[in-house]
Coordinates of C-alpha atoms in Angstrom, one line a residue:
Chain A
M1 CA -18.2 -29.0 -2.6
P2 CA -16.8 -28.4 -6.1
G3 CA -18.0 -31.8 -7.2
S4 CA -21.4 -31.5 -5.6
K5 CA -24.6 -30.2 -7.2
L6 CA -24.4 -27.0 -5.1
G7 CA -20.8 -26.5 -6.2
L8 CA -21.6 -27.0 -9.9
L9 CA -24.6 -24.6 -9.6
K10 CA -22.3 -22.0 -7.9
L11 CA -19.7 -22.4 -10.6
E12 CA -22.3 -22.1 -13.3
T13 CA -23.6 -18.9 -11.8
L14 CA -20.1 -17.5 -11.6
A15 CA -19.4 -18.5 -15.2
R16 CA -22.5 -16.6 -16.3
L17 CA -21.4 -13.6 -14.3
E18 CA -18.0 -13.8 -16.1
E19 CA -19.7 -13.8 -19.4
T20 CA -21.4 -10.4 -18.9
A21 CA -20.1 -7.5 -20.9
L22 CA -19.0 -5.6 -17.9
S23 CA -17.0 -8.5 -16.5
T24 CA -15.4 -9.1 -19.9
W25 CA -14.5 -5.4 -20.2
M26 CA -13.0 -5.3 -16.7
R27 CA -10.9 -8.4 -17.6
E28 CA -9.9 -7.6 -21.1
S29 CA -9.5 -3.9 -21.1
G30 CA -6.0 -3.3 -19.8
F31 CA -6.9 0.2 -18.7
A32 CA -9.9 -0.8 -16.6
F33 CA -8.2 -3.7 -14.8
F34 CA -5.0 -1.8 -14.2
S35 CA -6.8 1.4 -13.0
A36 CA -8.9 -0.7 -10.5
L37 CA -5.7 -2.4 -9.3
T38 CA -3.9 0.9 -8.9
V39 CA -6.7 2.7 -7.1
H40 CA -7.1 -0.4 -4.8
S41 CA -3.4 -0.3 -3.9
L42 CA -3.2 3.4 -3.4
A43 CA -6.4 3.5 -1.3
M44 CA -5.2 0.5 0.7
A45 CA -1.9 2.2 1.4
F46 CA -3.7 5.2 2.8
V47 CA -6.2 3.3 4.9
V48 CA -3.6 0.9 6.3
G49 CA -1.0 3.7 6.7
I50 CA -3.4 5.9 8.7
N51 CA -4.4 3.0 10.9
F52 CA -0.7 2.1 11.5
A53 CA 0.0 5.8 12.4
I54 CA -2.9 5.9 14.9
A55 CA -1.9 2.4 16.3
L56 CA 1.7 3.5 16.7
R57 CA 0.5 6.6 18.7
L58 CA -1.8 4.5 20.9
V59 CA 0.9 2.0 21.8
G60 CA 3.2 4.8 22.9
F61 CA 5.1 6.3 20.0
A62 CA 5.3 10.1 19.8
P63 CA 3.5 10.6 23.2
R64 CA 3.1 14.4 22.7
L65 CA 1.1 13.9 19.6
E66 CA -2.6 14.5 20.4
I67 CA -4.7 11.5 19.5
A68 CA -7.8 13.7 19.0
A69 CA -5.9 15.8 16.5
L70 CA -4.4 12.7 14.7
S71 CA -7.9 11.3 14.3
R72 CA -8.6 14.2 11.9
F73 CA -7.1 11.9 9.3
Y74 CA -10.0 9.5 9.7
S75 CA -12.0 11.7 7.2
L76 CA -9.4 10.9 4.6
H77 CA -9.3 7.3 5.8
W78 CA -13.1 6.8 5.1
Y79 CA -12.8 8.4 1.6
A80 CA -10.0 5.9 0.8
A81 CA -12.1 3.1 2.3
V82 CA -14.9 3.9 -0.2
F83 CA -12.3 3.7 -3.0
I84 CA -11.1 0.3 -1.7
F85 CA -14.7 -0.9 -1.8
I86 CA -15.4 0.4 -5.4
S87 CA -12.1 -0.9 -6.8
G88 CA -12.5 -4.1 -4.9
M89 CA -15.9 -4.7 -6.5
A90 CA -14.5 -4.0 -9.9
L91 CA -11.6 -6.5 -9.4
L92 CA -14.1 -9.0 -8.1
L93 CA -16.3 -8.5 -11.1
A94 CA -13.3 -9.3 -13.4
Y95 CA -12.6 -12.7 -11.8
P96 CA -15.5 -13.6 -9.6
A97 CA -14.9 -17.4 -9.7
K98 CA -11.2 -17.0 -9.0
A99 CA -11.9 -14.9 -5.8
L100 CA -15.2 -16.4 -4.5
T101 CA -13.9 -20.0 -4.6
N102 CA -10.8 -19.1 -2.6
P103 CA -10.9 -19.1 1.2
V104 CA -8.1 -16.5 1.4
F105 CA -10.5 -14.0 -0.2
Y106 CA -12.9 -14.5 2.8
L107 CA -10.0 -14.2 5.2
K108 CA -9.1 -10.8 3.6
L109 CA -12.7 -9.7 3.7
A110 CA -13.1 -10.6 7.4
A111 CA -9.8 -9.0 8.5
L112 CA -10.7 -5.8 6.5
T113 CA -14.2 -5.6 8.0
L114 CA -12.9 -6.1 11.5
G115 CA -10.1 -3.6 11.0
L116 CA -12.6 -1.0 9.7
L117 CA -14.8 -1.7 12.8
I118 CA -11.9 -1.0 15.1
S119 CA -11.1 2.2 13.1
R120 CA -14.8 3.3 13.6
H121 CA -14.5 2.5 17.4
F122 CA -11.2 4.5 17.7
Q123 CA -12.7 7.4 15.8
A124 CA -15.8 7.5 18.0
T125 CA -13.6 7.3 21.1
F126 CA -10.9 9.9 20.3
F127 CA -12.3 12.3 17.7
D128 CA -12.7 15.8 19.3
R129 CA -11.9 14.4 22.8
P130 CA -8.5 15.8 23.7
K131 CA -8.6 14.7 27.3
V132 CA -8.9 10.9 26.7
T133 CA -6.1 8.6 27.9
N134 CA -5.3 5.3 26.3
D135 CA -5.8 2.4 28.7
R136 CA -4.6 -1.2 28.5
R137 CA -7.7 -2.3 26.5
T138 CA -7.1 0.5 23.9
I139 CA -3.5 -0.5 23.6
N140 CA -4.4 -4.2 23.1
L141 CA -7.0 -3.1 20.5
A142 CA -4.3 -1.1 18.7
Y143 CA -2.1 -4.3 18.5
V144 CA -5.1 -6.3 17.2
S145 CA -5.8 -3.5 14.6
V146 CA -2.2 -3.8 13.3
L147 CA -2.5 -7.6 13.2
L148 CA -5.7 -7.4 11.2
W149 CA -4.2 -4.9 8.7
V150 CA -1.2 -7.2 8.3
V151 CA -3.5 -10.1 7.6
T152 CA -5.5 -8.0 5.1
L153 CA -2.4 -7.0 3.2
T154 CA -0.9 -10.6 3.3
A155 CA -4.2 -12.2 2.3
G156 CA -4.5 -9.7 -0.6
R157 CA -1.1 -10.6 -1.9
F158 CA -1.6 -14.3 -1.5
L159 CA -4.9 -14.2 -3.5
A160 CA -2.8 -14.2 -6.7
Y161 CA -1.0 -17.3 -5.6
T162 CA -3.6 -19.5 -3.9
H163 CA -6.6 -19.6 -6.3
N164 CA -7.7 -23.1 -7.5
T165 CA -10.5 -22.1 -9.9
L166 CA -9.9 -19.9 -12.9
L167 CA -12.8 -20.0 -15.4
A168 CA -11.8 -17.0 -17.5
S169 CA -8.4 -16.9 -19.1
R170 CA -6.1 -14.1 -18.2
Y171 CA -5.8 -11.5 -21.0
F172 CA -2.5 -10.1 -19.7
Chain B
M1 CA 25.1 -6.7 -14.1
I2 CA 22.6 -9.5 -14.3
E3 CA 25.3 -12.1 -13.4
I4 CA 26.5 -10.1 -10.4
L5 CA 23.0 -9.7 -9.0
L6 CA 22.2 -13.4 -9.6
S7 CA 25.4 -14.6 -7.9
F8 CA 24.7 -12.3 -5.0
S9 CA 21.2 -13.7 -4.7
Q10 CA 22.4 -17.3 -4.9
A11 CA 25.3 -16.8 -2.5
T12 CA 23.2 -15.2 0.2
G13 CA 20.3 -17.8 0.0
I14 CA 17.9 -15.1 -1.3
Y15 CA 17.4 -17.0 -4.5
S16 CA 16.4 -20.3 -2.8
F17 CA 14.0 -18.5 -0.5
M18 CA 12.4 -16.5 -3.3
N19 CA 12.0 -19.7 -5.3
S20 CA 10.4 -21.6 -2.4
P21 CA 6.6 -22.0 -2.7
W22 CA 5.7 -18.9 -0.6
G23 CA 8.9 -16.9 -0.8
W24 CA 7.8 -14.4 -3.4
P25 CA 4.3 -13.6 -1.9
V26 CA 5.8 -13.3 1.6
A27 CA 8.4 -10.8 0.3
E28 CA 5.6 -8.9 -1.6
S29 CA 3.5 -8.7 1.6
I30 CA 6.5 -7.3 3.5
H31 CA 7.2 -4.8 0.7
F32 CA 3.6 -3.5 0.8
F33 CA 3.6 -3.4 4.6
G34 CA 6.7 -1.2 4.4
L35 CA 5.0 1.1 1.9
C36 CA 2.0 1.4 4.1
L37 CA 4.2 2.4 7.0
L38 CA 5.8 5.0 4.8
V39 CA 2.5 6.4 3.6
G40 CA 1.1 6.4 7.2
T41 CA 4.0 8.5 8.5
V42 CA 5.8 10.4 5.8
G43 CA 2.6 10.7 3.7
L44 CA 0.6 12.1 6.7
F45 CA 3.4 14.5 7.5
D46 CA 3.3 15.7 3.8
L47 CA -0.5 16.1 4.0
R48 CA -0.1 18.1 7.3
M49 CA 2.5 20.4 5.6
M50 CA 0.1 20.9 2.7
G51 CA -2.5 22.3 5.2
F52 CA -4.5 19.2 6.2
A53 CA -5.4 18.8 9.9
K54 CA -3.8 22.1 11.0
E55 CA -4.5 21.3 14.7
I56 CA -1.6 18.8 14.7
S57 CA 1.8 20.1 15.7
L58 CA 4.3 19.4 12.8
A59 CA 7.1 18.7 15.3
D60 CA 5.0 16.1 17.1
L61 CA 3.8 14.5 13.9
H62 CA 7.4 14.3 12.7
R63 CA 8.2 11.9 15.6
L64 CA 6.3 9.2 13.7
V65 CA 8.7 9.6 10.7
P66 CA 11.3 7.0 12.1
A67 CA 8.6 4.4 11.6
G68 CA 8.4 5.4 8.0
V69 CA 12.2 5.1 7.7
A70 CA 11.8 1.5 9.1
G71 CA 9.1 0.9 6.5
Y72 CA 11.4 2.2 3.8
S73 CA 14.2 -0.1 5.0
L74 CA 11.9 -3.1 4.6
N75 CA 11.1 -1.9 1.1
V76 CA 14.8 -1.6 0.2
V77 CA 15.6 -5.1 1.6
T78 CA 12.6 -6.8 -0.1
G79 CA 13.3 -4.7 -3.3
I80 CA 16.8 -6.1 -3.4
M81 CA 15.4 -9.6 -3.0
F82 CA 13.1 -9.1 -6.0
L83 CA 15.8 -7.5 -8.1
S84 CA 18.6 -9.9 -7.4
T85 CA 16.3 -13.0 -7.9
A86 CA 15.0 -12.0 -11.3
P87 CA 17.3 -9.2 -12.5
D88 CA 16.4 -9.6 -16.2
Q89 CA 12.7 -9.0 -15.3
Y90 CA 13.5 -5.8 -13.4
I91 CA 16.4 -3.8 -14.7
Y92 CA 15.1 -3.8 -18.3
N93 CA 11.6 -3.0 -17.2
P94 CA 10.4 0.6 -17.9
A95 CA 8.0 0.5 -14.9
V96 CA 10.9 -0.3 -12.6
Q97 CA 13.1 2.4 -14.2
S98 CA 10.2 4.9 -13.7
K99 CA 9.8 3.7 -10.1
F100 CA 13.5 4.3 -9.4
F101 CA 13.3 7.7 -11.0
F102 CA 10.4 8.8 -8.7
M103 CA 12.3 7.3 -5.7
L104 CA 15.3 9.4 -6.7
I105 CA 13.2 12.6 -7.0
A106 CA 11.6 11.8 -3.6
G107 CA 15.1 11.3 -2.1
I108 CA 16.5 14.6 -3.5
N109 CA 13.3 16.4 -2.4
M110 CA 13.8 15.0 1.2
V111 CA 17.5 16.1 1.3
F112 CA 16.4 19.6 0.1
F113 CA 13.6 19.6 2.8
Y114 CA 16.0 18.8 5.7
A115 CA 18.7 21.1 4.4
T116 CA 16.5 24.2 3.9
T117 CA 13.1 24.0 5.5
A118 CA 12.7 21.3 8.2
N119 CA 14.0 23.3 11.1
E120 CA 11.7 26.3 10.4
V121 CA 8.7 24.1 9.8
K122 CA 9.2 22.1 13.0
S123 CA 9.8 25.2 15.1
G124 CA 6.4 26.5 14.0
D125 CA 7.6 30.0 13.2
A126 CA 7.8 29.6 9.5
I127 CA 7.1 32.7 7.5
S128 CA 4.8 32.6 4.5
R129 CA 7.6 32.1 1.9
V130 CA 8.9 29.1 3.9
L131 CA 5.3 27.8 4.2
F132 CA 4.9 27.9 0.4
R133 CA 8.2 26.1 -0.1
A134 CA 7.2 23.5 2.5
K135 CA 3.8 22.9 0.8
A136 CA 5.6 22.5 -2.6
I137 CA 8.1 20.0 -1.1
A138 CA 5.2 18.1 0.6
A139 CA 3.2 18.0 -2.7
I140 CA 6.3 16.7 -4.6
S141 CA 7.0 14.0 -1.9
L142 CA 3.4 12.8 -1.8
A143 CA 3.1 12.7 -5.6
C144 CA 6.4 10.8 -5.9
W145 CA 5.3 8.1 -3.4
C146 CA 2.0 7.7 -5.1
A147 CA 3.8 7.4 -8.4
V148 CA 6.1 4.8 -6.8
I149 CA 3.0 2.7 -5.9
I150 CA 1.5 3.1 -9.4
C151 CA 4.8 2.1 -11.1
G152 CA 5.1 -0.8 -8.7
R153 CA 1.7 -2.1 -9.9
L154 CA 2.8 -1.5 -13.6
I155 CA 5.8 -3.8 -13.3
T156 CA 3.7 -6.9 -14.2
Y157 CA 2.4 -5.2 -17.3
Y158 CA 5.8 -4.3 -18.8
R159 CA 7.8 -7.5 -18.9
P160 CA 10.9 -7.2 -21.0
P161 CA 12.1 -7.5 -23.7
Y162 CA 9.0 -6.3 -25.5
H163 CA 9.0 -2.7 -24.3
W164 CA 11.1 0.3 -24.4
C165 CA 13.9 0.7 -21.8
L166 CA 16.6 3.2 -21.1
W167 CA 19.8 1.0 -21.2
C168 CA 19.0 -2.3 -22.9

């Protein structure tokens, strides 16, 4: 693919994107890149943390804790998810070639999307329904949710170590 | 100090693991996993004490805190792995020093909470003065853990010996 016509066209498009003023600013302004990175980490910690707490409850921890009440934290979770999206777009804009040519980036994106879909399902199932009980399927889904969030975190960390294309030089 | 940490790392095999192709990112992933567990349990407990999601019983929510302690333990273990493998990059780094400072404040705050406020808060019969104290403790705790995450991200940006540090 990298040597093919399509690959070269893709790289050329990404190089043009990296030459835009916004991409250059994101990359070369220490404040912009660091802020996006920090907001991404903080928001990710809250989204993953809330999902871990709900999954822990669903698999049997703290059985007296009402799932319906715990799912009140989903409102905060979705605000944090919006921050993940905005800061993620900003980070992607800084180094589009580095991320978009790396399969690990797509793994992170897929795990994140599936994890959020399960969150949406849990919220729709448990929010304001104090009488619901967690069956085997829900417990399995909670385990899958934890696995997906672990994959998201791990893929996110490995992004920095697995890229094979870096068009723009790193300022810092 | 640096020599002691390095010999510990080499004697325990941490140094070899961390310098293997995937050692460092694996440790970083576990470190962030632990932090997420901490935010998802202690952080939610703090938010509840600050008045968020009042339907949740504080005593019941507190039962998730041991998972946060497990997360914190993972952070300590992986943190020691980073520190002992590249001590010169960490102990002279102002971002690391700030991170330790906020962890210390969070620790003192937690001891103060369990010594003065936890029982009243968990029993649910806290009077307004205790509630105010509990809210202040929760706000300090949450702010400290957020600061720990921010300082953790800053570590890469303050590589020594180019920046100010407390004891170098």
